[in-house]
CSV table of C-alpha atoms in Angstrom, one decimal:
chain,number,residue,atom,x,y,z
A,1,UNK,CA,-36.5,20.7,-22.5
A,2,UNK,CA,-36.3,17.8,-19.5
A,3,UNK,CA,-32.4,17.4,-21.0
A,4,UNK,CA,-31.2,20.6,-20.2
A,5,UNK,CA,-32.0,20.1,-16.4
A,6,UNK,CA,-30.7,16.5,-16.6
A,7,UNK,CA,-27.3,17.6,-18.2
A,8,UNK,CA,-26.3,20.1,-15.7
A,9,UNK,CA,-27.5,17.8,-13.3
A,10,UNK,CA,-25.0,15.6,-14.4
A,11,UNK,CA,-22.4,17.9,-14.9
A,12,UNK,CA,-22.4,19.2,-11.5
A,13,UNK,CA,-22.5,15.4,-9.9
A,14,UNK,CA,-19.6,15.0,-12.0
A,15,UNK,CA,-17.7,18.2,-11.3
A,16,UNK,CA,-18.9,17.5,-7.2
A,17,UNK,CA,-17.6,14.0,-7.3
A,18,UNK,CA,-14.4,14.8,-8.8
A,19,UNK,CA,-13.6,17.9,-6.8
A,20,UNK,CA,-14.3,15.7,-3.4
A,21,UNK,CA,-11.8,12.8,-4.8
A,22,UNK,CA,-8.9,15.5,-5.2
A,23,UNK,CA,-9.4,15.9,-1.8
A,24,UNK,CA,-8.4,12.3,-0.6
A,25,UNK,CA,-5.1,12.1,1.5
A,26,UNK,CA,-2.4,11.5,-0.4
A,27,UNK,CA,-0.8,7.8,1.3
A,28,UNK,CA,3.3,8.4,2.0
A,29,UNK,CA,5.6,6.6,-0.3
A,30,UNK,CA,7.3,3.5,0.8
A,31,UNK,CA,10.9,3.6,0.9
A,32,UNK,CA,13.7,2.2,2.9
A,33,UNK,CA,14.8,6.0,4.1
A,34,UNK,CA,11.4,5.8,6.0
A,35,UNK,CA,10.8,4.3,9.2
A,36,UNK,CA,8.2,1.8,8.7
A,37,UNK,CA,6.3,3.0,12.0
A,38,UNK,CA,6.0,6.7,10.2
A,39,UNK,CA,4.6,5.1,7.0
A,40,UNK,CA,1.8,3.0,8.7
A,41,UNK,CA,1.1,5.9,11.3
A,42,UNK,CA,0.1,8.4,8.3
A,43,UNK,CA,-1.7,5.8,5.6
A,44,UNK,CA,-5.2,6.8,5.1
A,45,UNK,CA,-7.6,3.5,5.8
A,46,UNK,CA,-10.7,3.5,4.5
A,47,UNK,CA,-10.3,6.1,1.9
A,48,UNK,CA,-7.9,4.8,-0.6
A,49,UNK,CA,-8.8,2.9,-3.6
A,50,UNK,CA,-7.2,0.8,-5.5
A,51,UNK,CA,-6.9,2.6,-8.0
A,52,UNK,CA,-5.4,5.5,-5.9
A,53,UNK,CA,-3.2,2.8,-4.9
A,54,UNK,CA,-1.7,1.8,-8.4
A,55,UNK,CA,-1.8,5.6,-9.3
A,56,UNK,CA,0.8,6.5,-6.4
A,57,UNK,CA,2.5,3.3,-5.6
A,58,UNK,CA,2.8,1.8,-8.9
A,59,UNK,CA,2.4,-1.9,-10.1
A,60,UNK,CA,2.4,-4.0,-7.0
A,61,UNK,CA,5.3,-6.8,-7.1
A,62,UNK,CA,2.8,-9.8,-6.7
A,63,UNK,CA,-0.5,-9.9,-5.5
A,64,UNK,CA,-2.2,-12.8,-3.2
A,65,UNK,CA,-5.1,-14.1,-1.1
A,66,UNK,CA,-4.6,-13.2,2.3
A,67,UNK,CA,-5.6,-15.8,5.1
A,68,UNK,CA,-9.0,-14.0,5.9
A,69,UNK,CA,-9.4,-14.0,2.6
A,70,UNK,CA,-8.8,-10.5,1.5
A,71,UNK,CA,-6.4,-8.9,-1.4
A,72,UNK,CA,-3.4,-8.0,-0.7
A,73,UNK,CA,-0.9,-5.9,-3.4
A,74,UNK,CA,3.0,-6.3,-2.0
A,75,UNK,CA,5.4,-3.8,-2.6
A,76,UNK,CA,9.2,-4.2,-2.1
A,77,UNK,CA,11.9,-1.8,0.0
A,78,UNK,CA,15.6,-1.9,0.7
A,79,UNK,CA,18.5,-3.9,0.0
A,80,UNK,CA,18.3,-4.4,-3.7
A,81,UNK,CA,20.9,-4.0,-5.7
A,82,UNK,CA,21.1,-2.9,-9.9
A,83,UNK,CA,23.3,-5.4,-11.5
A,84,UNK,CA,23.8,-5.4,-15.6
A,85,UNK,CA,24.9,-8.8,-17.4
A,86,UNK,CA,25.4,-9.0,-20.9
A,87,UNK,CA,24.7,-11.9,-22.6
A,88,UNK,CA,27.2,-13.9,-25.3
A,89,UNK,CA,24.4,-11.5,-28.1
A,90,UNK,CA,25.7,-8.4,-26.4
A,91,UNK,CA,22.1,-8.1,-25.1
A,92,UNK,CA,22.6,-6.4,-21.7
A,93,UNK,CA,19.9,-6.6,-19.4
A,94,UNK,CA,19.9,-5.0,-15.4
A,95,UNK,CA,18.2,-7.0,-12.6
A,96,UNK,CA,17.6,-6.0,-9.0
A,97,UNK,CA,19.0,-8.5,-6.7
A,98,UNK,CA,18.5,-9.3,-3.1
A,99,UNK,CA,21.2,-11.2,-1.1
A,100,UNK,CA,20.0,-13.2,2.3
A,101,UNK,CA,20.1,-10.5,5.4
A,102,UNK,CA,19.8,-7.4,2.9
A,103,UNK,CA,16.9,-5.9,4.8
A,104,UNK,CA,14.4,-5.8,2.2
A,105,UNK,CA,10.9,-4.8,3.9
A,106,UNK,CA,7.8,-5.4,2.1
A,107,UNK,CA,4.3,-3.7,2.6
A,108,UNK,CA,1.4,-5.6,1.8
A,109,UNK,CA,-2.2,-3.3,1.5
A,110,UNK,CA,-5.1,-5.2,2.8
A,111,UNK,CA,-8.6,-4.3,0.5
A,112,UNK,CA,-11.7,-4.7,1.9
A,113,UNK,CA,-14.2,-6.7,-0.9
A,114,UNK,CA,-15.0,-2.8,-2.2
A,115,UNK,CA,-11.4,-2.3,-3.1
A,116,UNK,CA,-10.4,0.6,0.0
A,117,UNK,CA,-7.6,-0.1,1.5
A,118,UNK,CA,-8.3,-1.2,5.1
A,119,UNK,CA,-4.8,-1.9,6.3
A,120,UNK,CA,-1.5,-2.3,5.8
A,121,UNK,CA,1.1,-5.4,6.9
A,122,UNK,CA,5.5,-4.5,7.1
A,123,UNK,CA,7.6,-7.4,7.4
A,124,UNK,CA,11.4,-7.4,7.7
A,125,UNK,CA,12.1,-10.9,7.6
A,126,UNK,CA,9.5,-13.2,6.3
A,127,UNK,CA,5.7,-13.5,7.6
A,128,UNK,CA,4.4,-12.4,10.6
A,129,UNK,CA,6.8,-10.4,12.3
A,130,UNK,CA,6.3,-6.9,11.6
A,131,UNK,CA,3.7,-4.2,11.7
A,132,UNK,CA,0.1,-2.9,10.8
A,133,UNK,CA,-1.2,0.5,10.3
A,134,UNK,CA,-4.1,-0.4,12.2
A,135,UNK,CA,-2.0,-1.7,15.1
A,136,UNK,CA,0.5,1.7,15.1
A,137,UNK,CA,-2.6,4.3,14.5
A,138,UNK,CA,-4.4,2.1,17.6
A,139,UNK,CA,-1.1,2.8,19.8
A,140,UNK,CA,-0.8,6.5,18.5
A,141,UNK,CA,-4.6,7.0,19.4
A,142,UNK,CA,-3.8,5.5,22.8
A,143,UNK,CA,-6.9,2.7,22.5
A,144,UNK,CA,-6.6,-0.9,21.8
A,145,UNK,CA,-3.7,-1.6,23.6
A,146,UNK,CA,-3.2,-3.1,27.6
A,147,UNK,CA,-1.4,-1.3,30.3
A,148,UNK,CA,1.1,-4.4,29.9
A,149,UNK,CA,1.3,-2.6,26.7
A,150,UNK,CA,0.8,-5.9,24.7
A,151,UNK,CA,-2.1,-6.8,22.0
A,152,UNK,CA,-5.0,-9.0,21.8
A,153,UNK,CA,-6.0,-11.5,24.6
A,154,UNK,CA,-4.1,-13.1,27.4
């Protein structure tokens, strides 16, 4: 008779646990017809998982090892262009190429070692010169920034 009690017990953890994870912000899509500052203002940190990630973004272009030694999944935007070759076999394949100054962006999500997304990198042209969520949400909340209205330490 101790089953019965245990079952629904579990049920309703089950049924509580799924009902609270429909109800995790969606994070917006990234593409080039959206400003970069929009996406990284709205992305939910600390609440998505990775696997809320791949669900809505999709497989990640590459993955890597960030310098503080966190993942990061990359994703691609802008300036690619569909080509088709065929080969001598008749095979035709399409590829997606990038020429130099074609404004690809990429975003990079930052997981903390639970797998929740705790941030997210845009670049335009190479490393380090773009944005972060955390950085645009800080200046949208007003904190976090100088009155000089630069970052960090002088």
């Amino acid at each position: 008779m101790k089953r019965i009690p245990n079952v629904l017990l579990t049920l309703t953890m089950v049924a509580a646990t799924t009902a609270l994870a429909g109800q995790q912000p969606m994070p917006p899509n990234f593409s080039e017809q959206k400003d970069p500052e929009t996406v990284l203002r709205a992305y939910p940190l600390g609440v998505t998982t990775k696997q809320a990630a791949f669900s809505h973004h999709g497989k990640a272009l590459r993955t890597l090892t960030l310098p503080n030694g966190k993942e990061g999944w990359v994703y691609e935007v802008g300036g690619k262009q569909a080509r088709t070759y065929q080969h001598p076999t008749s095979e035709k394949h399409t590829v997606y190429e990038a020429g130099p100054g074609s404004g690809v962006g990429t975003y990079t999500l930052v997981f903390d070692d639970k797998g929740v997304v705790i941030d997210v990198l845009y670049n335009e042209k190479g490393r380090h010169d773009g944005l972060t969520a955390l950085q645009v949400q800080r200046k949208a909340r007003g904190d976090g920034t100088r009155k000089d209205g630069g970052l960090g330490v002088k």
